[in-house]
CSV table of C-alpha atoms in Angstrom, one decimal:
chain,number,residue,atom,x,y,z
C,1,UNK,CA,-21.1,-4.3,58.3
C,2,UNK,CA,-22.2,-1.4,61.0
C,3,UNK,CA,-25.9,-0.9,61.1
C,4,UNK,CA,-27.0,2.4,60.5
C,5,UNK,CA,-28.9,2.7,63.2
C,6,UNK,CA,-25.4,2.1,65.4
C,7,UNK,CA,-23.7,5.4,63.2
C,8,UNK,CA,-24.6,8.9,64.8
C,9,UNK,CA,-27.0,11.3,62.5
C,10,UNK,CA,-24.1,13.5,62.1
C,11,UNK,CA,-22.0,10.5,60.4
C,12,UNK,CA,-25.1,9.2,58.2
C,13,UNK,CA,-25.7,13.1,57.1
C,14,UNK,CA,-22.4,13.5,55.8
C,15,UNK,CA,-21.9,10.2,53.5
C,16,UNK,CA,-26.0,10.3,52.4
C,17,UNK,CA,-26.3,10.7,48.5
C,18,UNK,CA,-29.6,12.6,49.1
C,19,UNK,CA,-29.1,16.4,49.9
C,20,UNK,CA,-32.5,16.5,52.0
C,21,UNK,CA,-31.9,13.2,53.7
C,22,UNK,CA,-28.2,15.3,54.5
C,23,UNK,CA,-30.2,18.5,55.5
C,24,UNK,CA,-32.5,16.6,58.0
C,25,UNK,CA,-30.1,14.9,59.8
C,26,UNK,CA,-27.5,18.2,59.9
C,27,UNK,CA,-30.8,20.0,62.0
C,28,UNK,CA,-31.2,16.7,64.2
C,29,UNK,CA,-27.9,17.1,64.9
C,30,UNK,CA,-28.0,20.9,65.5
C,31,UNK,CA,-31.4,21.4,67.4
C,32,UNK,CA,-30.5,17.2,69.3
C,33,UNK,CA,-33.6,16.5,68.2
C,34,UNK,CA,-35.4,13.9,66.4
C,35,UNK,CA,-38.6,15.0,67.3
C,36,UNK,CA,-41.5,15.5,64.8
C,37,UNK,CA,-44.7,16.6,65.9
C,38,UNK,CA,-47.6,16.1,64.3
C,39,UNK,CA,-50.2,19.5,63.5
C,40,UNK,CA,-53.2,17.9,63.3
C,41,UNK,CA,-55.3,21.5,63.9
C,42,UNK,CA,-58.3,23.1,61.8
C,43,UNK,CA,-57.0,26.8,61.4
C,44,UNK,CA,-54.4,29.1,60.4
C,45,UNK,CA,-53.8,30.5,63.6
C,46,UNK,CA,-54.1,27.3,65.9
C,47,UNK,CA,-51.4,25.7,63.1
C,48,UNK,CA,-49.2,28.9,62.7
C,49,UNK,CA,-49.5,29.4,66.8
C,50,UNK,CA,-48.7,25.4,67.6
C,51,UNK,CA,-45.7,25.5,64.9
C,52,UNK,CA,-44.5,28.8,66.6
C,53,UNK,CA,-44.3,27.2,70.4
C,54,UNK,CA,-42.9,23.8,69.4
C,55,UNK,CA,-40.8,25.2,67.1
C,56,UNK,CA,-37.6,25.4,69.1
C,57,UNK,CA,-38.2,21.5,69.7
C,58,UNK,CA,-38.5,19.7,66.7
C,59,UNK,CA,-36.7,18.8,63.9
C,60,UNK,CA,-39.8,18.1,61.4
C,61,UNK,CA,-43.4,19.8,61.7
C,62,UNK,CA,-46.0,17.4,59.7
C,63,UNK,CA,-48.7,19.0,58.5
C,64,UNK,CA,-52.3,17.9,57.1
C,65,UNK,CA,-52.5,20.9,55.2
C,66,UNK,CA,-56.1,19.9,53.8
C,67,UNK,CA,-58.0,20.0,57.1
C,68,UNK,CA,-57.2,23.6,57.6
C,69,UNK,CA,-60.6,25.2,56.8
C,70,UNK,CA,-58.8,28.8,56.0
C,71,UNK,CA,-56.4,27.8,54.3
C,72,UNK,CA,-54.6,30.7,52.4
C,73,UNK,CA,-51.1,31.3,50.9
C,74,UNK,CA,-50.1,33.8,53.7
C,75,UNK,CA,-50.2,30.4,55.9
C,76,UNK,CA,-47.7,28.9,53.8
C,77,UNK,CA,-45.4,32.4,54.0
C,78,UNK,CA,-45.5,31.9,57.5
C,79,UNK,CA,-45.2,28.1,58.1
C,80,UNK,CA,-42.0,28.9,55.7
C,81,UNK,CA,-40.8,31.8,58.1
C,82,UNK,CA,-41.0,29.7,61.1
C,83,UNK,CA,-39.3,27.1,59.4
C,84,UNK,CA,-36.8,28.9,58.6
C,85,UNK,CA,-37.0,31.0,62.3
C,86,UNK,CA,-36.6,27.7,64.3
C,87,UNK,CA,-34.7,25.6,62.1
C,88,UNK,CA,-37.0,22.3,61.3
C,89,UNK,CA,-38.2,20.9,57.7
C,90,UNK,CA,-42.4,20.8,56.8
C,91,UNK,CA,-43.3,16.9,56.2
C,92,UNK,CA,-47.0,17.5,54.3
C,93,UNK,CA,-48.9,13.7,55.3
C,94,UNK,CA,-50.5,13.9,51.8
C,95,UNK,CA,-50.2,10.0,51.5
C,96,UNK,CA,-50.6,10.1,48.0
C,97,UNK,CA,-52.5,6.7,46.3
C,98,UNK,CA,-53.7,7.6,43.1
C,99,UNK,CA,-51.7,6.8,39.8
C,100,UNK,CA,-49.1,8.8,38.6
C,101,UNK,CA,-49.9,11.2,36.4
C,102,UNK,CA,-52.7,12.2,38.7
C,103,UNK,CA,-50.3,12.1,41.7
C,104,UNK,CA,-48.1,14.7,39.7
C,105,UNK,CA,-51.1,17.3,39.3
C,106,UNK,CA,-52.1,17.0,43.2
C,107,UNK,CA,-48.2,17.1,44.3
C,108,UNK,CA,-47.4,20.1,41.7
C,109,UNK,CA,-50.4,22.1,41.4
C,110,UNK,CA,-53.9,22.6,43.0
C,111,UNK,CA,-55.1,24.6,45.6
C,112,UNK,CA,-51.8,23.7,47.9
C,113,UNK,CA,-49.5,23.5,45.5
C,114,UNK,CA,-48.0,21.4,48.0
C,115,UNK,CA,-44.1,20.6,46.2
C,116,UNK,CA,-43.6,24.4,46.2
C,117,UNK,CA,-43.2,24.5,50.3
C,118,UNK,CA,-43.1,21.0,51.9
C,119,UNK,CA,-39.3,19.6,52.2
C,120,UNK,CA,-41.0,15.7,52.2
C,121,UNK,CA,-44.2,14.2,51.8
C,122,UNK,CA,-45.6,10.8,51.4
C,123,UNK,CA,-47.2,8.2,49.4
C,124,UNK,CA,-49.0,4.4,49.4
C,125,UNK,CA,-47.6,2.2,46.7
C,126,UNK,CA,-50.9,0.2,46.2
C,127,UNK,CA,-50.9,1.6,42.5
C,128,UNK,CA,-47.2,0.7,42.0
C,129,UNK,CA,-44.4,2.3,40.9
C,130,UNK,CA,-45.4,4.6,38.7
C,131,UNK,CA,-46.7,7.0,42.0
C,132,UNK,CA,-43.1,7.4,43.4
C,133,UNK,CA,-42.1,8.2,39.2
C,134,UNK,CA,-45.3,10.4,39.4
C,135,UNK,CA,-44.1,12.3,42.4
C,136,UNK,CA,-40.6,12.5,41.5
C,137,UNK,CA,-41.1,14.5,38.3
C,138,UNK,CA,-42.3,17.4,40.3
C,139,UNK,CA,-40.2,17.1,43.4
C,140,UNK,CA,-36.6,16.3,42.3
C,141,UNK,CA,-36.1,19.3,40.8
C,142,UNK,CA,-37.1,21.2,43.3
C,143,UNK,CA,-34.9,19.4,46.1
C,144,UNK,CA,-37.5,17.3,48.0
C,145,UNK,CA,-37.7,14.0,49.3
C,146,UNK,CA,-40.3,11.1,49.5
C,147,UNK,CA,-41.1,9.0,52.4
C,148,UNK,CA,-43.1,5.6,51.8
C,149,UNK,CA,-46.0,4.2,54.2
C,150,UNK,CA,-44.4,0.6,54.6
C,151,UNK,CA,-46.3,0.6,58.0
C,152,UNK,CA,-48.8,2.6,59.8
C,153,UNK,CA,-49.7,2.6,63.6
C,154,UNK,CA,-53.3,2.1,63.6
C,155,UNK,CA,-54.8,-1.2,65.2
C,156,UNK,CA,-55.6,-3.5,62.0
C,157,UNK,CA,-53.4,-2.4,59.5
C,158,UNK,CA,-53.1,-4.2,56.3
C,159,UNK,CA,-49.3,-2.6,55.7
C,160,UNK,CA,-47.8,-5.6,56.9
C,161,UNK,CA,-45.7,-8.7,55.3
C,162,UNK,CA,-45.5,-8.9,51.3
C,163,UNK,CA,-47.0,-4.9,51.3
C,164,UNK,CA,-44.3,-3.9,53.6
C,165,UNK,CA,-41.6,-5.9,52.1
C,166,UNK,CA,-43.1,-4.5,48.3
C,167,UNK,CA,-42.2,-0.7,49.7
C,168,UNK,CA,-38.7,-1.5,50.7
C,169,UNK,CA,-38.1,-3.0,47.1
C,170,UNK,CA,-39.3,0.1,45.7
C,171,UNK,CA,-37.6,2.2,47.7
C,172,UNK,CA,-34.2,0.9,47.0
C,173,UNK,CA,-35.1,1.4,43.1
C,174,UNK,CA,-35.9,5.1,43.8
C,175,UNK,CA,-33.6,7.7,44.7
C,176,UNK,CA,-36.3,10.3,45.0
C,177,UNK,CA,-37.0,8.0,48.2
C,178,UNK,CA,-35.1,9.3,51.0
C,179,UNK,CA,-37.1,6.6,53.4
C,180,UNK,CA,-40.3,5.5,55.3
C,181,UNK,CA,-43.1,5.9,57.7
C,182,UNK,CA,-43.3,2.9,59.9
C,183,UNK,CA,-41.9,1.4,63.0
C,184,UNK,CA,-38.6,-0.1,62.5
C,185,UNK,CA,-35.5,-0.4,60.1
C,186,UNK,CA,-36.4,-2.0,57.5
C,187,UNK,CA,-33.2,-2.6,55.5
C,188,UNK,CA,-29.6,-2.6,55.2
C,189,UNK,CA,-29.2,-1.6,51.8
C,190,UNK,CA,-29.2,1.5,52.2
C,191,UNK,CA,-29.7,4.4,54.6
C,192,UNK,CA,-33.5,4.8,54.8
C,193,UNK,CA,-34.9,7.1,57.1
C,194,UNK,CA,-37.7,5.9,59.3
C,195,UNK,CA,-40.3,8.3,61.0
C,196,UNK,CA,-42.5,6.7,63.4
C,197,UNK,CA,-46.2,7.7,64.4
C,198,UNK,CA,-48.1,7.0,67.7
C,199,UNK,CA,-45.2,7.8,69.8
C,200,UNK,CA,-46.0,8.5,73.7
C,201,UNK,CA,-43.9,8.3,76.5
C,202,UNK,CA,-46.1,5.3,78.1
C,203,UNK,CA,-47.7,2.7,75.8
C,204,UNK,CA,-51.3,3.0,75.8
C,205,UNK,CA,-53.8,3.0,72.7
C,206,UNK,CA,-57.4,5.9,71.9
C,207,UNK,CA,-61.0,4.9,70.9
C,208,UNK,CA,-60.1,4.6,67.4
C,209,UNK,CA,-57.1,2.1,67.3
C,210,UNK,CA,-54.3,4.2,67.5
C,211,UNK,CA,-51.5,2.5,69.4
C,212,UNK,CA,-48.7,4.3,71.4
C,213,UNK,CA,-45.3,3.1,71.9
C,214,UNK,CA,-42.8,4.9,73.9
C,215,UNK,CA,-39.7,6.0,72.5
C,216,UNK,CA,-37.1,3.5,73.4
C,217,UNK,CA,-39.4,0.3,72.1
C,218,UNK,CA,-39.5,2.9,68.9
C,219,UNK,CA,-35.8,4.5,68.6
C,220,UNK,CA,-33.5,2.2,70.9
C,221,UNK,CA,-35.1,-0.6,69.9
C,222,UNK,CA,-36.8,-1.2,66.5
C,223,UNK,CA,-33.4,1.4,65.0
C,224,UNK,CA,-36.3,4.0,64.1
C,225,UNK,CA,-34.8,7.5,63.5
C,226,UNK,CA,-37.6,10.3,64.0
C,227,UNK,CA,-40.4,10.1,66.3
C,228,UNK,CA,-43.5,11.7,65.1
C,229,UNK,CA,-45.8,12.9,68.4
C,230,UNK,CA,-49.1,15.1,68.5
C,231,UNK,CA,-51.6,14.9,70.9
C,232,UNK,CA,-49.2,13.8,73.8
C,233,UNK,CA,-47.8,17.6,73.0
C,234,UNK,CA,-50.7,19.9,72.7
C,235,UNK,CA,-54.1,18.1,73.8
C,236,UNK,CA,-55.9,19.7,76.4
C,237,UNK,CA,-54.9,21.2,79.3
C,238,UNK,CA,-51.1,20.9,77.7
C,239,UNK,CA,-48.1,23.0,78.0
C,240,UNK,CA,-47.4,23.1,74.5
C,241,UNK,CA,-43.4,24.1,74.9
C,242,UNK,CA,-42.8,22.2,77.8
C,243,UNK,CA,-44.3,18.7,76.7
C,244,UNK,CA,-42.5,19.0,73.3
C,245,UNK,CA,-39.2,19.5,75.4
C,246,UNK,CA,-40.3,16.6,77.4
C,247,UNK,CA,-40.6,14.8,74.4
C,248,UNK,CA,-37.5,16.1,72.1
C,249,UNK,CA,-35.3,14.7,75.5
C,250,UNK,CA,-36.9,11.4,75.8
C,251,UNK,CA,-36.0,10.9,72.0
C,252,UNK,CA,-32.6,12.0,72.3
C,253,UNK,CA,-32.2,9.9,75.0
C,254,UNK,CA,-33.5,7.1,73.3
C,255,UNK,CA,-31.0,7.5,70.3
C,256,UNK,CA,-28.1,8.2,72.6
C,257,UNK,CA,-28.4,4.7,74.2
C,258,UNK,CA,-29.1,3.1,71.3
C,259,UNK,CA,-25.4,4.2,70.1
C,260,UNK,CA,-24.0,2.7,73.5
């Protein structure tokens, strides 16, 4: 059997049962992107002004919707508009952890109302199953998709063996799961999307144990699928367009020679 990380996006898109998981990888294949780039900004403007100039770049803007101090739901109008303007889906990094019932008022309701306008979002599965059950009530009908945090890129983690191995169990029971945040392929079973954090195009590591990897250890490599990059983009000093250009190529390039 082929891997899927040896099939193009364009061939995994077509024969994917879920229609999101087939929407993503019809942009990637549009825009040649698999470049997500992480919004971690304060305000309306900075997020609705970074989402604008990377736009043209990315296939997935991931949002942390919560740290925006003026929040309003004219900035969700126009994160929609420029979703729709430059052709990329809006991943909100809730990473849900609460039980399910719970999990269905936060996802559905509340001040962000965040199933309304966010084509994915995320969850732990420390309280079990009944969070991705919680989660799906409110997003399958309304077309979205879940990713699972079997790993995360911080120095110490405690996603690792039995944990990580528990999220690809339940993510093979789910269909609302259309894949994971970690740093590898985790299974054959099925085509499970993997978006990777604390990307940078030389391995290096910050004060508070966040650990880089370049692209190809990430894409050519491990068989990820989506890189997910922030401050190597817009910290300071940046040229916002032209280090998310940088960025969406060395990707590309990474996935291209991982089909050679």
């Amino acid at each position: 059997m082929v891997s899927f990380s040896q099939l193009t996006y364009a061939q995994r898109g077509k024969e994917h049962p879920h229609p999101l998981a087939r929407e993503l990888f019809a942009v990637m294949e549009r825009k040649r992107s698999n470049l997500s780039l992480a919004a971690d900004v304060a305000t309306k403007a900075e997020l609705l002004a970074l989402a604008d100039s990377v736009g043209p770049y990315i296939c997935v803007l991931k949002t942390h919707i919560d740290v925006i101090a003026d929040f309003d739901a004219d900035l969700v109008a126009q994160l929609q508009a420029l979703a729709e303007k430059h052709d990329f889906l809006i991943f909100e990094d809730r990473k849900f952890a609460d039980i399910g019932n719970t999990v269905k008022l936060q996802y559905g309701g509340g001040v962000y109302r965040i199933a309304d306008w966010a084509h994915i979002t995320n969850c732990h599965v420390i309280p079990g199953e009944g969070i991705i059950q919680g989660l799906a009530e409110v997003g399958v009908p309304k077309g979205r998709g879940l990713l699972l945090l079997a790993e995360m890129s911080s120095k110490g983690m405690l996603a690792t063996g039995a944990y990580t191995d528990k999220n690809v169990e339940m993510a093979l029971a789910n269909d609302f799961v259309i894949g994971f945040i970690g740093s590898r392929r985790f299974t054959e079973e099925r085509d499970l999307i993997t978006m990777t954090p604390g990307v940078g195009l030389h391995a290096s590591g910050d004060a508070l144990g966040q650990q880089y990897r370049t692209p190809e250890m990430i894409v050519t490599e491990n068989g990820s699928d989506i890189i997910i990059v922030g401050r190597g983009i817009y910290g300071p000093g940046k040229d916002v367009a032209a280090e998310a250009q940088r960025y969406r190529d060395a990707g590309w390039a990474a996935y291209e020679n991982r089909l050679k």
